[in-house]
N, CA, C and O atoms as a DFTB+ gen file, in Angstrom:
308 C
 N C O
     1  1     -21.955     -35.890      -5.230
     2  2     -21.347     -34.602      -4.995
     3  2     -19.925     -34.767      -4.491
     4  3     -18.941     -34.203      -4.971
     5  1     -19.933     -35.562      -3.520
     6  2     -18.455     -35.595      -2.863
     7  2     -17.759     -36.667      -4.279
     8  3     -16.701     -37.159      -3.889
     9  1     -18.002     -36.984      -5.329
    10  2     -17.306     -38.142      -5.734
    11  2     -16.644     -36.410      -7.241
    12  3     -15.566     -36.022      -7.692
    13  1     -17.757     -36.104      -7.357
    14  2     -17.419     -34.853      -8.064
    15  2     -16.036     -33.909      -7.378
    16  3     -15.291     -33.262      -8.114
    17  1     -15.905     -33.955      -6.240
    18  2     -15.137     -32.863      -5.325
    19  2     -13.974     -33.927      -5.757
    20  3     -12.920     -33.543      -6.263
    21  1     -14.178     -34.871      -5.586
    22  2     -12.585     -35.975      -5.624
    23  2     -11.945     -35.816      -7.093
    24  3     -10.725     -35.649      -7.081
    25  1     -12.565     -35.839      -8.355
    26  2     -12.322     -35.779      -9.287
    27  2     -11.505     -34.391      -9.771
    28  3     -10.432     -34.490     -10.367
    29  1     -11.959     -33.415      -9.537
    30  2     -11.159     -32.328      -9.417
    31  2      -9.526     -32.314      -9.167
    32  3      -8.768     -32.735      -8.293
    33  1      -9.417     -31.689     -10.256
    34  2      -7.448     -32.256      -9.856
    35  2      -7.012     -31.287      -9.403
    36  3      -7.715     -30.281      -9.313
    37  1      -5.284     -31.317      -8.843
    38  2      -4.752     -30.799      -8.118
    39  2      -4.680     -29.460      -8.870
    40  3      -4.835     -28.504      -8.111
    41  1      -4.534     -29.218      -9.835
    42  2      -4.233     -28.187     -11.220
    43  2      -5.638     -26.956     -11.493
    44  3      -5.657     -25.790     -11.890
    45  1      -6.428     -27.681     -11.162
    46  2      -8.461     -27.230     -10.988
    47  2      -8.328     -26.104      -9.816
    48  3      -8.760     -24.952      -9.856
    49  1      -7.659     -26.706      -8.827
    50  2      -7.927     -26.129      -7.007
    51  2      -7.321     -25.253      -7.466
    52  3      -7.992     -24.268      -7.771
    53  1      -5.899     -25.199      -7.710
    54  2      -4.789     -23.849      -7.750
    55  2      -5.511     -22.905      -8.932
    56  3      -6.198     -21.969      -8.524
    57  1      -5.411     -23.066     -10.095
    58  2      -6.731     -22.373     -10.897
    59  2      -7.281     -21.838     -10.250
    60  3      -6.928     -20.719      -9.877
    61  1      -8.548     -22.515      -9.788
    62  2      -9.669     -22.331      -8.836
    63  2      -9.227     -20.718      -7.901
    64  3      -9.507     -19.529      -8.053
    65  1      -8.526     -21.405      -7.063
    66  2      -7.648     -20.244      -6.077
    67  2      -7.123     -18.798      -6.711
    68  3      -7.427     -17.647      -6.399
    69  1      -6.282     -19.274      -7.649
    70  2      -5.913     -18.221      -8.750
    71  2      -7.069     -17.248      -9.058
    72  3      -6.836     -16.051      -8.894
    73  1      -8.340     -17.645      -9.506
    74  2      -9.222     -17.013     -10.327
    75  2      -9.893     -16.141      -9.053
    76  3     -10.044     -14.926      -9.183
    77  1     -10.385     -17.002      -7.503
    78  2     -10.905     -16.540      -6.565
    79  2      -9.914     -15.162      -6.120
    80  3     -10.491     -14.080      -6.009
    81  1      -8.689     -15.225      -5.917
    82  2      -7.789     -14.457      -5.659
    83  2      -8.021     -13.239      -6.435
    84  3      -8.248     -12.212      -5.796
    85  1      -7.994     -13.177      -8.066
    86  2      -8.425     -12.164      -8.557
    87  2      -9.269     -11.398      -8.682
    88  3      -9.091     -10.182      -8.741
    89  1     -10.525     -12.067      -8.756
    90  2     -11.676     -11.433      -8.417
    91  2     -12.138     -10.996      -7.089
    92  3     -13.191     -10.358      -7.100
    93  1     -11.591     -11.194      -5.973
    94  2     -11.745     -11.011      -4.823
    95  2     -10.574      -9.253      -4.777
    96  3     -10.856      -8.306      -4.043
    97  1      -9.837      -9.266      -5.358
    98  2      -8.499      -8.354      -5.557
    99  2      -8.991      -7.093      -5.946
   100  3      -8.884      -6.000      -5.388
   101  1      -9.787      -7.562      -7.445
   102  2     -10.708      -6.306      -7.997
   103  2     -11.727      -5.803      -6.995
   104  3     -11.778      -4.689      -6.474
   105  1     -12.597      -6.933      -6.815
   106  2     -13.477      -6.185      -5.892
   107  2     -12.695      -5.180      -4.666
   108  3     -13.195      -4.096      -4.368
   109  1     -11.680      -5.578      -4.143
   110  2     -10.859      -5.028      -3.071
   111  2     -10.876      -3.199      -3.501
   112  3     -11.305      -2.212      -2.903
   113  1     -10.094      -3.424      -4.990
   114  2      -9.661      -2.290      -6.008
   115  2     -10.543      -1.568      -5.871
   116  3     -10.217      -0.395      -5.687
   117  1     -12.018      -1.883      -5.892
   118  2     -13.032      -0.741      -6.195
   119  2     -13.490      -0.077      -5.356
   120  3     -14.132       0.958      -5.534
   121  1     -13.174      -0.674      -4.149
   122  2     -13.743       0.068      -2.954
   123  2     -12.395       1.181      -2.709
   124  3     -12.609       2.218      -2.082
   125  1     -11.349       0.951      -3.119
   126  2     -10.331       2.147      -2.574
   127  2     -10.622       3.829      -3.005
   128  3     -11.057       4.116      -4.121
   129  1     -10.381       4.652      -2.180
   130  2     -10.806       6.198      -2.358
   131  2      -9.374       6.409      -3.232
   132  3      -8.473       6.460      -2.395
   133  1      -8.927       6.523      -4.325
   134  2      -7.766       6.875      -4.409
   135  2      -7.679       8.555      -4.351
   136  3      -8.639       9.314      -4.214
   137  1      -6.301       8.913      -4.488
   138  2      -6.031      10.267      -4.033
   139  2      -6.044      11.405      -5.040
   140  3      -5.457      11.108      -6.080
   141  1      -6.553      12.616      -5.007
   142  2      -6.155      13.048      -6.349
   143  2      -4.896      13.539      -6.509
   144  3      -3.935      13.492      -5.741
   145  1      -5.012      14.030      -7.623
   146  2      -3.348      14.462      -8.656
   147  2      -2.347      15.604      -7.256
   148  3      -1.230      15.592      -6.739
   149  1      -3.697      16.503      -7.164
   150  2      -3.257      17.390      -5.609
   151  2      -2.745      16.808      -4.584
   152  3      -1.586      17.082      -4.275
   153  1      -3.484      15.891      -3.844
   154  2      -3.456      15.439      -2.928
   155  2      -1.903      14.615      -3.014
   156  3      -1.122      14.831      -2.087
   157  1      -1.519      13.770      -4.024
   158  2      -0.556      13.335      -4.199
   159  2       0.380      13.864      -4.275
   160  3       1.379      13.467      -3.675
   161  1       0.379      15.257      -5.263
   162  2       1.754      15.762      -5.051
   163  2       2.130      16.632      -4.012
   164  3       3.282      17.055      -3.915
   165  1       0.806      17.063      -2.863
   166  2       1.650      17.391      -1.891
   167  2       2.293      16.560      -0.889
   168  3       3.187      16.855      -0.095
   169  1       1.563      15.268      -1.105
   170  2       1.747      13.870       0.023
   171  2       3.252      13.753      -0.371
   172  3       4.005      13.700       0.601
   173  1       3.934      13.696      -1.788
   174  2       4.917      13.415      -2.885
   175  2       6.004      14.447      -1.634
   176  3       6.745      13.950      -0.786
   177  1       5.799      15.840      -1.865
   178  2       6.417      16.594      -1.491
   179  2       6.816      16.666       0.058
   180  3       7.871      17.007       0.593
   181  1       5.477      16.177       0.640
   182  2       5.793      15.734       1.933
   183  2       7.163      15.034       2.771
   184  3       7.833      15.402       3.736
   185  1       7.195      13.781       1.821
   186  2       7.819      12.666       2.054
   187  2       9.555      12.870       1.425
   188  3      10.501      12.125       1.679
   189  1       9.562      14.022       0.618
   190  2      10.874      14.067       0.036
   191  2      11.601      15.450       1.230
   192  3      12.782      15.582       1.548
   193  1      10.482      16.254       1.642
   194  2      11.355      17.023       2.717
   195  2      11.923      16.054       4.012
   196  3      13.009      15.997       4.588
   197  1      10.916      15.486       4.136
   198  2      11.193      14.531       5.771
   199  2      12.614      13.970       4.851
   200  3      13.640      14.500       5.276
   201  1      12.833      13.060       3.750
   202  2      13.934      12.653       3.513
   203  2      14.771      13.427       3.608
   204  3      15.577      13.101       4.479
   205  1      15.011      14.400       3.090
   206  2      15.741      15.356       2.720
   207  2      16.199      15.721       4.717
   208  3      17.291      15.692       5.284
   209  1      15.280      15.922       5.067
   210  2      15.807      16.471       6.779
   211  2      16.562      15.666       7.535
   212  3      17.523      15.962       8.245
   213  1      15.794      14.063       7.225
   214  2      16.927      12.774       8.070
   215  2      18.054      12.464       7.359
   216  3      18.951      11.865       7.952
   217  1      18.205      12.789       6.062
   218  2      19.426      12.911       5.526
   219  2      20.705      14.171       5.835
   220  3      21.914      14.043       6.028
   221  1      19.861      15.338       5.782
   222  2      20.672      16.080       6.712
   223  2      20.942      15.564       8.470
   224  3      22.125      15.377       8.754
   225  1      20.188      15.403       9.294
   226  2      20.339      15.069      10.494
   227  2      20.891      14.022      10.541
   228  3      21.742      13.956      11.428
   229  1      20.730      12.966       9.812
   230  2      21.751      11.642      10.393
   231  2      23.552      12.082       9.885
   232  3      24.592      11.926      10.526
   233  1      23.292      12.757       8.273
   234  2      24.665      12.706       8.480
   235  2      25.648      14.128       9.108
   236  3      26.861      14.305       8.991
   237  1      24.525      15.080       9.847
   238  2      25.242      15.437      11.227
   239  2      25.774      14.756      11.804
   240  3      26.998      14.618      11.808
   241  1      24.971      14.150      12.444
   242  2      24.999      13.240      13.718
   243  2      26.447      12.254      13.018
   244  3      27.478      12.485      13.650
   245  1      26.599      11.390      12.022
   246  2      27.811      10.607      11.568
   247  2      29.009      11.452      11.523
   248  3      30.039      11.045      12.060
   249  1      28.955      13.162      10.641
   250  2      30.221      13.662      11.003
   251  2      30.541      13.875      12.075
   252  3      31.744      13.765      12.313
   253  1      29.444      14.347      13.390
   254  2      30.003      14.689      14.322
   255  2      30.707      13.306      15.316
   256  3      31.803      13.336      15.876
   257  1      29.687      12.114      15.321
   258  2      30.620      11.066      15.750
   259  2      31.854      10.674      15.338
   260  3      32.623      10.012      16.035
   261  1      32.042      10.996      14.406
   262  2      33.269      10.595      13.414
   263  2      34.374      11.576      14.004
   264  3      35.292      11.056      14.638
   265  1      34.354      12.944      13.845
   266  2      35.210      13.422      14.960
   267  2      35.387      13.476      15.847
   268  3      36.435      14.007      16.213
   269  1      34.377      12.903      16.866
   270  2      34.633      12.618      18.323
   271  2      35.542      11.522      18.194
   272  3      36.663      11.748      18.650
   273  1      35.344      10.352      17.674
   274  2      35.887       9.316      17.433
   275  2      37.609       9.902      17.001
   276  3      38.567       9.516      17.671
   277  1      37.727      10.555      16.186
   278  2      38.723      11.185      15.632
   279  2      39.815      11.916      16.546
   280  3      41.026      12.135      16.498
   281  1      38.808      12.162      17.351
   282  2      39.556      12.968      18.676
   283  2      39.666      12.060      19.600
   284  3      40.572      12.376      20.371
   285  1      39.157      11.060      19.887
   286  2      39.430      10.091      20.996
   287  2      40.664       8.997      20.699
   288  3      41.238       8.214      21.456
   289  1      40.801       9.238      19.475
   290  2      41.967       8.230      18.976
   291  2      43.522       8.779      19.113
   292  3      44.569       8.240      19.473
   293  1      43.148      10.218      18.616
   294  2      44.462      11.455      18.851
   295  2      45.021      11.574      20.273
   296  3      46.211      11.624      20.586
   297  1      43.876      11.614      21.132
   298  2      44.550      11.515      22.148
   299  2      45.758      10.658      22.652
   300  3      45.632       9.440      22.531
   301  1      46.872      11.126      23.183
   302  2      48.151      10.439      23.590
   303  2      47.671       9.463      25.263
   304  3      46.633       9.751      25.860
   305  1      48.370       8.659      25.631
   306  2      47.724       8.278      26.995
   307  2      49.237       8.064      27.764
   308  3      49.287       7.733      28.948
């Protein structure tokens, strides 16, 4: 048995690994609940307002630093 394990080449194991990896992957696959078509496009819609809001709010926040900055430079001393 162990003289069998030695014979096995380096090329066998990675294979080996390869094939375990996949089938272990699928099985993974089948257990997932996926979401339906609904569920997704409100999750979809979700995620594009939040963008949409930190895109407004950050680039508040950049114009308004930008003129503070703007104004701190104007100043004469």
């Amino acid at each position: 048995m162990a003289k069998a394990q030695e014979q096995k080449g380096f090329f066998s194991d990675i294979r080996d690994g390869i094939a375990n990896f996949y089938h272990e992957t699928v099985g993974e696959l089948r257990k997932v609940v996926w979401p339906t078509w609904t569920e997704a496009r409100n999750l979809t819609i979700i995620v594009l307002v939040v963008i949409l809001v930190m895109a407004v709010l950050l680039g508040s926040f950049d114009w308004l630093f930008s003129q503070l900055v703007r104004l701190l430079i104007a100043i004469p001393v």
